[in-house]
CSV table of C-alpha atoms in Angstrom, one decimal:
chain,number,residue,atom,x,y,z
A,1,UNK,CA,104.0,119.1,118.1
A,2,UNK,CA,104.2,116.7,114.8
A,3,UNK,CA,103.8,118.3,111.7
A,4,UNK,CA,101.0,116.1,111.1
A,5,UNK,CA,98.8,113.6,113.1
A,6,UNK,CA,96.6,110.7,112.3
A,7,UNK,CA,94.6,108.3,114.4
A,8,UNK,CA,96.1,105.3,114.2
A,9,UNK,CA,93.1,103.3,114.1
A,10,UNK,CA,92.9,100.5,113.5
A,11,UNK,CA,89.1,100.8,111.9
A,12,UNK,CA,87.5,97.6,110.9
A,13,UNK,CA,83.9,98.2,109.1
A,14,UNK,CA,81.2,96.0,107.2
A,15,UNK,CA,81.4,96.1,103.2
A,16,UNK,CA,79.4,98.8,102.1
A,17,UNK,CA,79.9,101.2,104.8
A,18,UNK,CA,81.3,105.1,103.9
A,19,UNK,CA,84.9,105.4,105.5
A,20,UNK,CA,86.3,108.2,106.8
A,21,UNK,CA,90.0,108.9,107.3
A,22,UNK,CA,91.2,111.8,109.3
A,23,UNK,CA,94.5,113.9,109.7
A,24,UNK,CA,95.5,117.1,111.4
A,25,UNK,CA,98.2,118.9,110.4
A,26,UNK,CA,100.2,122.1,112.5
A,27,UNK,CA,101.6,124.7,110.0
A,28,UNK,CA,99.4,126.9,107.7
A,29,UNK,CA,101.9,126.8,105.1
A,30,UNK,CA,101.1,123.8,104.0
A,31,UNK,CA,99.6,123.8,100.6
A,32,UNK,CA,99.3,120.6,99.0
A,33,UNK,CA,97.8,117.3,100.9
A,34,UNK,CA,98.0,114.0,99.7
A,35,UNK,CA,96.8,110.4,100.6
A,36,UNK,CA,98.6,107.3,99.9
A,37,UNK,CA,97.2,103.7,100.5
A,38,UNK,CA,99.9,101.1,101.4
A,39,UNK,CA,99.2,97.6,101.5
A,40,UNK,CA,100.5,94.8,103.8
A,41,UNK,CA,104.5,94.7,102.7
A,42,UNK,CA,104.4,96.7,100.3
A,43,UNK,CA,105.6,100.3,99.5
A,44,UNK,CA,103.3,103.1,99.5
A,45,UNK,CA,101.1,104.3,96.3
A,46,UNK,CA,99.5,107.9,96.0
A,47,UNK,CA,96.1,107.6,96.5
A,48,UNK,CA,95.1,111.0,95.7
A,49,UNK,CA,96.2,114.8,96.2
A,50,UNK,CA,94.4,117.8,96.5
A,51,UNK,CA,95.6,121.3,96.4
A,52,UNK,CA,94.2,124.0,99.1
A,53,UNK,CA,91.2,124.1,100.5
A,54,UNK,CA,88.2,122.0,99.1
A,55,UNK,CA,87.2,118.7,97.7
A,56,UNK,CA,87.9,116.3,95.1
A,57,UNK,CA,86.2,113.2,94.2
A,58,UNK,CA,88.0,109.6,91.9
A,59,UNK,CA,85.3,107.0,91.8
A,60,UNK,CA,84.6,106.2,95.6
A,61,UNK,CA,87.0,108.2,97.2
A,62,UNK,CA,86.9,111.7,98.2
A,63,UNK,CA,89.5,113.9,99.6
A,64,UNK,CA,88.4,117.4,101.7
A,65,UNK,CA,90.5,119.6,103.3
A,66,UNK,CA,89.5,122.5,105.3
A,67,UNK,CA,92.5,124.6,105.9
A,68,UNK,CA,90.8,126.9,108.3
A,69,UNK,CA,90.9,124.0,110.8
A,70,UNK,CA,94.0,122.1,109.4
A,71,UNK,CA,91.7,119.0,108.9
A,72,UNK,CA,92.0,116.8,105.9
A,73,UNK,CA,89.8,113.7,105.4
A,74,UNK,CA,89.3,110.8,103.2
A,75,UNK,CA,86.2,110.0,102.6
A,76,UNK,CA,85.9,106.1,101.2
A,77,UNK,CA,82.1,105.4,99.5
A,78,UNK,CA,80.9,101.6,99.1
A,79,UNK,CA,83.9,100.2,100.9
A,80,UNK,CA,85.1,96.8,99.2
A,81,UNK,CA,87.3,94.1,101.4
A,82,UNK,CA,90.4,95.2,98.2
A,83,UNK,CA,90.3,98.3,100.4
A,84,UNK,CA,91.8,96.7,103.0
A,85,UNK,CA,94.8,98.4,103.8
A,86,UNK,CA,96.8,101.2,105.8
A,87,UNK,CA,96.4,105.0,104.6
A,88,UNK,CA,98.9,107.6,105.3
A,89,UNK,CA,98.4,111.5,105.0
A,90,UNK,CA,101.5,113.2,103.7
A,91,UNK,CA,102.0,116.4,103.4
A,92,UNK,CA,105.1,118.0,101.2
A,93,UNK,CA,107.2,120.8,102.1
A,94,UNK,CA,108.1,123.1,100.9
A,95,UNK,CA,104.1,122.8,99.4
A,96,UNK,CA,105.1,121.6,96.1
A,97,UNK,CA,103.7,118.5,94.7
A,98,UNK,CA,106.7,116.3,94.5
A,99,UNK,CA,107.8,114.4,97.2
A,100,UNK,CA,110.7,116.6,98.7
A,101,UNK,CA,110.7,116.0,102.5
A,102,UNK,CA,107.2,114.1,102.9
A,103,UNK,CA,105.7,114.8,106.4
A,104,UNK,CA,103.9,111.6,106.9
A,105,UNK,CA,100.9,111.0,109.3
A,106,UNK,CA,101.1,107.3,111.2
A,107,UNK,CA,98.8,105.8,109.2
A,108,UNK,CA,95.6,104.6,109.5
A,109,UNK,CA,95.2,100.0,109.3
A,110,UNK,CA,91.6,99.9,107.5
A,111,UNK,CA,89.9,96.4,107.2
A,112,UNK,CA,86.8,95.7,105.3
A,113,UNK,CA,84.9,92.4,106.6
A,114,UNK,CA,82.9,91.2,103.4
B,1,UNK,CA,106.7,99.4,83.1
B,2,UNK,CA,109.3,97.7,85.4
B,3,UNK,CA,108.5,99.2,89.2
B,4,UNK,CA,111.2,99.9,91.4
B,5,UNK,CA,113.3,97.0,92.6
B,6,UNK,CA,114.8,97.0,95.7
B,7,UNK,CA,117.0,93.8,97.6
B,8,UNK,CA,117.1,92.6,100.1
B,9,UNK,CA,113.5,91.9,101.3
B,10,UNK,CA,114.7,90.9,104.1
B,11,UNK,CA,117.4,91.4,106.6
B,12,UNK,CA,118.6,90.4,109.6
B,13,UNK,CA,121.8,91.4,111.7
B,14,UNK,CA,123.6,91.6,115.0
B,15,UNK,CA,123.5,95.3,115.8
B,16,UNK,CA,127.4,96.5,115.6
B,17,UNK,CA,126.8,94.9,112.4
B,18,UNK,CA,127.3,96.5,108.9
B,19,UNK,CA,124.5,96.2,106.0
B,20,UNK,CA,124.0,97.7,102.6
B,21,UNK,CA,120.5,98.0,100.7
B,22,UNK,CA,120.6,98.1,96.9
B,23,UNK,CA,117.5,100.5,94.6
B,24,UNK,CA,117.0,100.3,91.2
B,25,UNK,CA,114.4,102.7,90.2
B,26,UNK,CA,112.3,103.5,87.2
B,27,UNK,CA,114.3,103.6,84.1
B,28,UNK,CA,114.5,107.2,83.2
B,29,UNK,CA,113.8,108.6,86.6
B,30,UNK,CA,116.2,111.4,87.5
B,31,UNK,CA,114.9,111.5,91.4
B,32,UNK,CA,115.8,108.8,93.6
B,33,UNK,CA,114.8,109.1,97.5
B,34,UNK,CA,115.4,106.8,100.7
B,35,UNK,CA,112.9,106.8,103.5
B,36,UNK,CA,112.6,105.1,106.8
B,37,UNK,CA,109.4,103.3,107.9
B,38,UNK,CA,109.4,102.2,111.8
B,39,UNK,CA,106.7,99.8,112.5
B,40,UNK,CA,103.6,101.9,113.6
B,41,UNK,CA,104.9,105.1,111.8
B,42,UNK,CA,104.7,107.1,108.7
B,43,UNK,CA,108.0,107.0,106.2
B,44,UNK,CA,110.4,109.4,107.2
B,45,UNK,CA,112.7,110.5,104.7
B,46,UNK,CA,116.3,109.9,104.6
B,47,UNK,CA,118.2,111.3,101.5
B,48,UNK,CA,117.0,112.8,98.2
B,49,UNK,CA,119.3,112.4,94.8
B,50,UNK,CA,118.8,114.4,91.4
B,51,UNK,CA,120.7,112.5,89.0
B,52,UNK,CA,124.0,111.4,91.0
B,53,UNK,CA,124.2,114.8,93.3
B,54,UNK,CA,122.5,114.5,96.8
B,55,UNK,CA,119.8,117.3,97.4
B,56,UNK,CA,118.6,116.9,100.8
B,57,UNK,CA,120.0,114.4,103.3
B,58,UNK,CA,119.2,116.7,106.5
B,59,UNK,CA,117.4,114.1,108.1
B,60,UNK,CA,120.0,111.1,107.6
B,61,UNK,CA,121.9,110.4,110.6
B,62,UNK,CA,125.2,110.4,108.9
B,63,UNK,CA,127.2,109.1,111.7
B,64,UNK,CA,126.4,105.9,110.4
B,65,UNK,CA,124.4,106.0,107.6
B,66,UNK,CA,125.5,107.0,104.0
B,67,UNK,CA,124.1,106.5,100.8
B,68,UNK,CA,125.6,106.9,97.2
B,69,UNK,CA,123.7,107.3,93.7
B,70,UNK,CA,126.9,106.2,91.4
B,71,UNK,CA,126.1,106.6,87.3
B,72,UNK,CA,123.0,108.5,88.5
B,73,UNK,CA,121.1,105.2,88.2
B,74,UNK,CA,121.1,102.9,91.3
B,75,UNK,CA,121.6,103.7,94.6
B,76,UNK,CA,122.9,102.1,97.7
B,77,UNK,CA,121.9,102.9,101.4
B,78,UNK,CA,124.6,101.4,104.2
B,79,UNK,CA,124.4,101.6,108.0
B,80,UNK,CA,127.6,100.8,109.6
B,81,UNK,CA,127.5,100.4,112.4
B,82,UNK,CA,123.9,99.1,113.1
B,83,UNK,CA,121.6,100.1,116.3
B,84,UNK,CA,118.2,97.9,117.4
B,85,UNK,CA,116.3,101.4,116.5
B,86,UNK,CA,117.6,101.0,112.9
B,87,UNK,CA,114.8,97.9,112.9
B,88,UNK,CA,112.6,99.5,109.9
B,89,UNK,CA,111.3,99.4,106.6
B,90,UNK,CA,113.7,101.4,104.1
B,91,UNK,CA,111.9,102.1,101.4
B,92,UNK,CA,113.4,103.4,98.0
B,93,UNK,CA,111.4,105.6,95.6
B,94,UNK,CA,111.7,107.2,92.7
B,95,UNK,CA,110.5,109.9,90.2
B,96,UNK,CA,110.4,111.3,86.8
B,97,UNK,CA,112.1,115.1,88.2
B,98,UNK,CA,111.1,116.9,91.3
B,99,UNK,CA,107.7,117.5,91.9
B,100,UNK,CA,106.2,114.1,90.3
B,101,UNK,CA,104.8,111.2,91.6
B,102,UNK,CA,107.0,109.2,93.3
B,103,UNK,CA,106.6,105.8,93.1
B,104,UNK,CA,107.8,103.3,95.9
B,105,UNK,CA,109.4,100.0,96.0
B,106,UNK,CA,108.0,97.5,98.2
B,107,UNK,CA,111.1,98.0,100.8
B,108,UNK,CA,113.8,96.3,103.0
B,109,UNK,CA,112.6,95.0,106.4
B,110,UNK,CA,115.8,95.5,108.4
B,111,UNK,CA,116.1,93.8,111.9
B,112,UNK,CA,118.7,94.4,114.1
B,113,UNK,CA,118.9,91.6,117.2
């Protein structure tokens, strides 16, 4: 079993529309989860990162974790065609915030037709 | 501030093959890491330096791989000799210390024929 899994996708929606992004992840230890957004030929950039269970909200983007299920979600309000891009779940251990040893989901391709 | 810079963009070789990928990260930033991108999957990582001294390279397959941080500055990744399942992204990154944001370069899209 991977450490952590994503849907591949890819998800193509209308401008406007709420996103939702989706990981599972296999060991309880895992303490700090993190999004990154990666665009076409280019190098990853954090996104966002939450710490245990719960949500946090920047802007239009919302990231929830429910550790009771090992399911974390990005939640993408208002989507905007500059949106367009690939997001990966990571997940560091040992669950510290740096990137030592980044478990990385697949990624998920995201395009937003204007 | 100057990103990280990492050349070549592009690559491609005979596999048998040696190559070398150069990293110049953020000025001031003591971490330095290597990961591995194959099409349709997440970055793996490769190698992790602090400063000049390696601190995790468990996952680099060091039969054919090595990497070097001289000065404690830039880096250099080599695969000697190259494999068509080396055909990847390697992308450098790079942080203030240990648990910071890392920030990544834009990569090396390796292709071995």
């Amino acid at each position: 079993q991977k450490e952590v899994e994503q849907d591949p996708g890819p998800l193509s929606v209308p401008e406007g529309a709420i996103v939702s992004l989706n990981c599972t992840y296999s060991n309880s230890a895992f303490q700090y989860f993190m999004w990154y957004r990666q665009y076409s030929r280019k190098g990853p950039e954090l996104l966002m990162y939450t710490y245990s269970s719960g949500n946090k909200e920047d802007g239009r983007f919302t990231a929830q974790v429910d550790k009771s299920s090992k399911y974390i979600s990005l939640f993408i309000r208002d989507s905007q065609p500059s949106d367009s891009a690939t997001y990966l779940c990571a997940i560091p251990f040992p669950p510290r915030a740096g990137a030592n040893n980044l478990f990385f989901g697949t990624g998920t391709r995201l395009t937003v037709i204007p | 501030e100057a990103g990280v810079a990492q050349s070549p963009r592009y690559k491609i070789i005979e596999k048998r093959q040696s190559v070398a990928f150069w990293c110049n990260p953020i000025s001031g930033h003591a971490t330095l890491y290597w990961y591995q991108q194959i099409l349709g999957q997440g970055p793996k990582l490769l190698i992790q330096f602090q400063n000049n001294g390696v601190v995790d390279d468990s996952q680099l397959p060091k039969d054919r791989f090595s990497a070097e941080r001289l000065k404690g500055v830039d880096s250099t990744l080599k695969i000697q000799p190259a494999k068509l399942e080396d055909s990847a992204v390697y992308l450098c990154a790079s942080s203030l210390v240990v648990d910071t944001e890392a920030f990544f370069g834009q990569g090396t899209r390796l292709t071995v024929v």
